[in-house]
XYZ file of C-alpha atoms in Angstrom:
324
model
C 30.500 92.016 189.844
C 27.446 93.195 192.082
C 30.361 94.953 194.758
C 31.384 96.896 192.039
C 28.851 98.043 190.265
C 27.884 98.983 194.015
C 31.271 100.493 193.868
C 30.645 102.551 191.159
C 27.336 103.339 192.039
C 27.980 105.063 195.388
C 31.202 106.727 192.789
C 28.547 108.154 191.257
C 26.378 109.314 193.877
C 29.353 111.293 195.698
C 30.530 112.865 192.840
C 26.799 114.071 191.636
C 26.939 115.711 195.515
C 29.833 117.125 195.593
C 28.655 119.052 192.052
C 25.581 119.898 193.647
C 27.421 121.112 197.029
C 30.786 122.429 196.628
C 31.286 121.750 200.069
C 30.736 118.130 200.687
C 32.768 115.750 201.532
C 32.583 111.861 200.946
C 34.792 110.988 203.998
C 31.888 112.540 206.289
C 28.689 109.989 206.551
C 27.414 112.381 209.427
C 27.221 115.467 210.396
C 25.402 117.406 213.011
C 25.656 121.346 213.306
C 24.113 122.767 216.420
C 21.784 120.104 216.270
C 18.678 121.018 219.564
C 15.858 119.100 219.262
C 12.475 120.482 222.133
C 9.617 118.620 222.621
C 6.621 120.683 223.499
C 3.316 119.819 225.327
C 0.019 120.927 223.134
C -0.064 124.378 224.211
C 3.444 125.204 222.502
C 5.102 125.330 226.009
C 8.984 123.615 226.120
C 8.445 120.299 227.844
C 11.842 118.417 227.821
C 14.815 119.490 225.822
C 16.163 116.099 224.732
C 19.328 117.410 222.324
C 21.211 120.591 223.085
C 23.375 121.726 220.376
C 25.013 118.826 218.752
C 28.142 118.976 217.100
C 29.913 115.809 215.673
C 31.065 113.866 212.682
C 30.616 110.321 211.673
C 33.482 108.970 209.134
C 32.975 106.629 206.361
C 33.671 103.437 207.280
C 33.764 103.263 211.117
C 31.590 101.958 213.611
C 30.198 105.049 216.006
C 29.198 104.774 219.226
C 26.527 107.017 220.489
C 26.793 106.136 224.871
C 24.306 107.400 227.564
C 21.955 106.984 229.790
C 18.290 106.412 228.934
C 17.133 109.710 228.367
C 20.106 111.320 227.425
C 18.984 112.233 223.535
C 20.402 108.981 221.763
C 17.263 107.465 220.186
C 15.950 110.878 219.832
C 19.406 111.395 217.408
C 19.009 108.863 215.804
C 15.194 109.655 214.599
C 16.630 113.332 213.592
C 19.128 111.401 211.398
C 16.140 109.357 209.874
C 14.056 112.578 209.474
C 11.743 111.061 211.162
C 11.860 114.463 213.350
C 12.359 117.723 212.949
C 15.254 119.736 214.773
C 14.331 123.097 217.184
C 17.112 124.356 215.402
C 20.037 123.615 213.635
C 20.268 121.055 211.400
C 21.964 117.323 210.124
C 23.472 116.105 207.223
C 23.403 112.692 205.556
C 25.475 111.867 202.940
C 25.820 115.980 202.275
C 21.700 115.970 202.128
C 19.535 117.275 204.363
C 18.538 115.003 206.908
C 14.512 115.722 206.087
C 15.778 114.547 202.963
C 13.518 111.142 202.438
C 16.251 110.273 199.530
C 19.026 109.843 201.225
C 16.970 106.214 203.006
C 17.549 104.357 200.123
C 21.335 104.150 201.632
C 20.405 104.067 205.488
C 19.469 100.351 207.367
C 17.453 101.173 210.667
C 17.251 98.662 213.764
C 14.846 99.816 215.650
C 15.019 99.231 219.517
C 11.418 97.508 219.129
C 11.390 96.029 216.010
C 7.446 96.381 214.872
C 7.861 93.855 212.613
C 4.718 92.089 211.542
C 4.490 88.356 213.374
C 2.120 86.349 211.127
C 5.011 86.595 208.458
C 8.309 84.380 208.016
C 11.624 85.767 207.676
C 11.491 84.480 204.380
C 8.629 86.398 203.454
C 9.508 89.697 205.795
C 12.738 90.027 203.632
C 10.715 89.696 200.845
C 8.195 92.689 202.129
C 10.762 95.083 202.682
C 12.869 94.103 199.893
C 9.505 95.492 197.697
C 9.568 98.888 199.679
C 13.348 99.338 198.014
C 11.596 98.885 194.830
C 14.585 95.450 194.397
C 13.686 93.420 191.837
C 12.170 89.851 192.681
C 15.430 87.584 191.773
C 17.653 90.248 193.580
C 15.386 90.062 196.830
C 15.321 87.158 197.027
C 19.451 86.474 196.665
C 19.925 89.154 199.461
C 17.253 87.425 201.780
C 18.816 83.639 201.661
C 22.034 85.464 202.420
C 20.923 87.852 205.192
C 18.873 84.703 206.611
C 22.173 82.790 206.679
C 23.949 85.309 207.998
C 21.824 86.362 211.084
C 21.152 81.915 212.001
C 18.274 82.146 211.262
C 18.548 79.076 208.154
C 16.216 76.395 210.046
C 13.930 78.873 211.631
C 13.137 81.229 208.270
C 10.067 79.445 207.776
C 8.568 79.588 210.987
C 6.102 82.672 212.003
C 7.892 85.630 213.687
C 5.375 85.269 216.451
C 7.165 82.039 217.268
C 10.310 83.688 217.769
C 12.537 84.209 220.891
C 13.359 87.772 221.906
C 16.863 87.000 220.206
C 15.477 85.494 217.006
C 13.759 88.519 216.553
C 16.750 91.185 217.008
C 18.651 89.015 214.203
C 15.748 88.977 211.414
C 15.692 92.245 212.495
C 18.726 92.834 211.608
C 18.938 91.547 208.128
C 15.760 93.839 207.451
C 17.954 96.541 208.094
C 20.346 95.061 205.892
C 17.913 93.742 202.616
C 18.606 97.166 200.698
C 22.669 96.484 200.931
C 23.013 99.863 202.612
C 25.932 102.694 203.315
C 25.206 103.684 206.547
C 23.320 101.142 209.568
C 21.618 102.897 212.237
C 21.098 99.840 215.005
C 19.194 101.642 218.881
C 20.284 99.270 221.411
C 20.922 96.587 219.234
C 21.799 93.430 221.843
C 18.334 94.527 224.521
C 17.225 92.080 225.593
C 19.749 89.428 224.420
C 21.512 86.407 226.157
C 25.353 86.468 226.385
C 25.873 84.315 223.530
C 23.504 86.239 221.451
C 25.165 89.410 222.260
C 28.442 88.124 221.229
C 26.610 87.226 218.260
C 25.602 90.632 217.202
C 28.561 92.660 218.454
C 30.212 89.923 215.958
C 27.929 90.264 213.192
C 28.274 94.637 213.785
C 32.443 94.065 212.896
C 31.515 92.264 210.192
C 29.850 94.886 208.817
C 32.777 96.789 209.227
C 34.846 94.305 207.292
C 32.563 95.437 204.556
C 33.103 99.044 204.695
C 29.677 99.734 206.094
C 29.582 102.978 208.122
C 27.473 101.682 211.134
C 26.215 104.082 214.155
C 24.747 102.319 217.416
C 23.620 104.026 220.452
C 23.497 101.824 223.457
C 23.383 102.648 227.482
C 25.510 99.557 227.086
C 29.258 100.181 228.294
C 30.600 97.079 227.422
C 29.215 96.512 223.886
C 29.767 100.024 223.193
C 34.038 99.136 223.957
C 34.284 96.014 222.346
C 32.884 97.116 218.813
C 33.283 101.002 218.830
C 35.550 103.037 216.893
C 35.134 106.386 218.118
C 32.242 107.206 220.604
C 29.997 110.226 221.893
C 28.941 110.285 225.712
C 25.698 112.226 225.670
C 24.239 112.881 229.149
C 20.540 115.115 229.345
C 20.802 116.235 225.288
C 24.720 117.499 226.074
C 27.640 116.227 224.228
C 29.927 115.402 227.325
C 32.803 113.511 225.827
C 33.504 112.891 221.970
C 36.924 110.590 220.462
C 38.377 107.418 219.928
C 37.833 104.586 222.287
C 41.571 103.773 222.933
C 42.446 107.183 223.751
C 39.460 107.939 225.925
C 39.672 104.655 228.194
C 44.044 104.818 228.024
C 45.768 106.025 231.670
C 48.264 108.261 230.706
C 50.456 108.833 233.900
C 49.821 104.673 234.953
C 51.368 101.745 232.845
C 50.536 98.462 233.093
C 52.991 95.315 232.856
C 51.955 91.869 231.942
C 54.267 89.064 232.671
C 53.626 85.130 232.965
C 55.981 82.770 235.274
C 57.933 85.423 237.119
C 59.200 84.739 240.078
C 58.704 86.282 243.448
C 62.066 87.870 243.853
C 62.230 89.111 240.274
C 58.817 90.840 241.046
C 60.952 92.487 244.242
C 63.213 93.600 242.117
C 60.455 95.342 239.933
C 58.988 96.692 242.198
C 62.465 98.516 243.795
C 63.387 99.811 239.707
C 59.806 101.776 239.987
C 60.068 103.296 243.678
C 63.589 103.904 242.472
C 62.836 105.914 239.702
C 60.223 108.442 241.865
C 57.076 105.909 240.448
C 54.642 104.196 242.797
C 53.378 100.957 243.035
C 49.608 100.788 242.850
C 49.895 96.980 242.463
C 50.673 93.753 241.340
C 48.258 91.243 241.304
C 47.237 87.908 238.593
C 45.368 89.958 235.593
C 41.355 88.110 235.698
C 39.355 87.655 232.841
C 35.839 88.763 232.600
C 32.363 87.391 233.199
C 31.353 87.333 229.779
C 34.911 85.866 228.605
C 34.015 83.206 231.237
C 30.723 82.214 230.783
C 31.304 82.334 226.412
C 34.253 79.422 227.288
C 32.117 77.404 229.694
C 29.121 77.048 227.432
C 30.936 76.508 224.274
C 33.313 73.584 226.458
C 30.110 72.344 227.103
C 28.562 72.323 223.112
C 31.774 70.405 222.703
C 31.694 68.123 225.743
C 27.851 67.856 226.274
C 27.038 65.990 229.773
C 30.969 67.462 231.791
C 29.752 69.602 234.788
C 32.301 71.710 236.822
C 33.460 70.810 240.140
C 32.192 72.991 242.619
C 34.380 73.399 245.683
C 32.705 71.200 248.537
C 33.234 68.117 245.823
C 37.215 69.329 245.057
C 37.586 69.253 249.236
C 35.652 65.359 249.541
C 38.048 65.040 246.605
C 40.892 65.892 248.258
C 40.191 64.139 251.493
């Protein structure tokens, strides 16, 4: 019932926006047009050009990644979309409205790179506080708080003050506060910052779950693996310039190389395959066994350790001694 009511509210809002702005496309959640930002010093002289003529669209229901090294303009873009900064030139539209329009923020959730939360509050009190800022009824605040605390895995720690939380726990409650108003658009600034591999994997799973709920997510990160694992499309920024834009799979595909994976193939068969490749004018680059990633190896070891407490890996020296 709650989901139905939310869908109807979204449809009514989209209808209103179409009536007030005939060019509004409900499938486009965020649009920037020649968006630029220049930071100036006290005397008005240009200090740094953080963003240069950014043009992009973020569509409804996708996870969009802003990728780039530190200082590339990712956080500036997020703050411009929130209306926390004003553009030097160009414009940013969110839900068909100018980003400076504050009413749009009722449909947005935001997790900053550093979670500025009140350390003396518990998880329950924190979510209740942010729910009050959205003028949510007490019953709804309680329901959302309980659901989000369970969703981010803090049920056992929900009555502890945040000053006792680890960095990973703080990021979890930060994500929960970003979702307290059941937003349609979630902006995540370096969501896996400071997390260990297990915490990073769980954070990425929660982001993918948001997509399953038909939410639109924009996340900015300088960590390639995080973006590759969860994003549908990405924009690569460098020194304020948009360098690349497109679907992750399309950008990562090497069109002039072909990968063949097989299991239980004898050496003679491999040689025959190599001969066929050469016969058709191809070049054999590598023939090797596939490798897992370090992340997968680490997570498998941790999970196995939890299932089999006390079991240890055998070192190479121990293995050699056992053979002798």
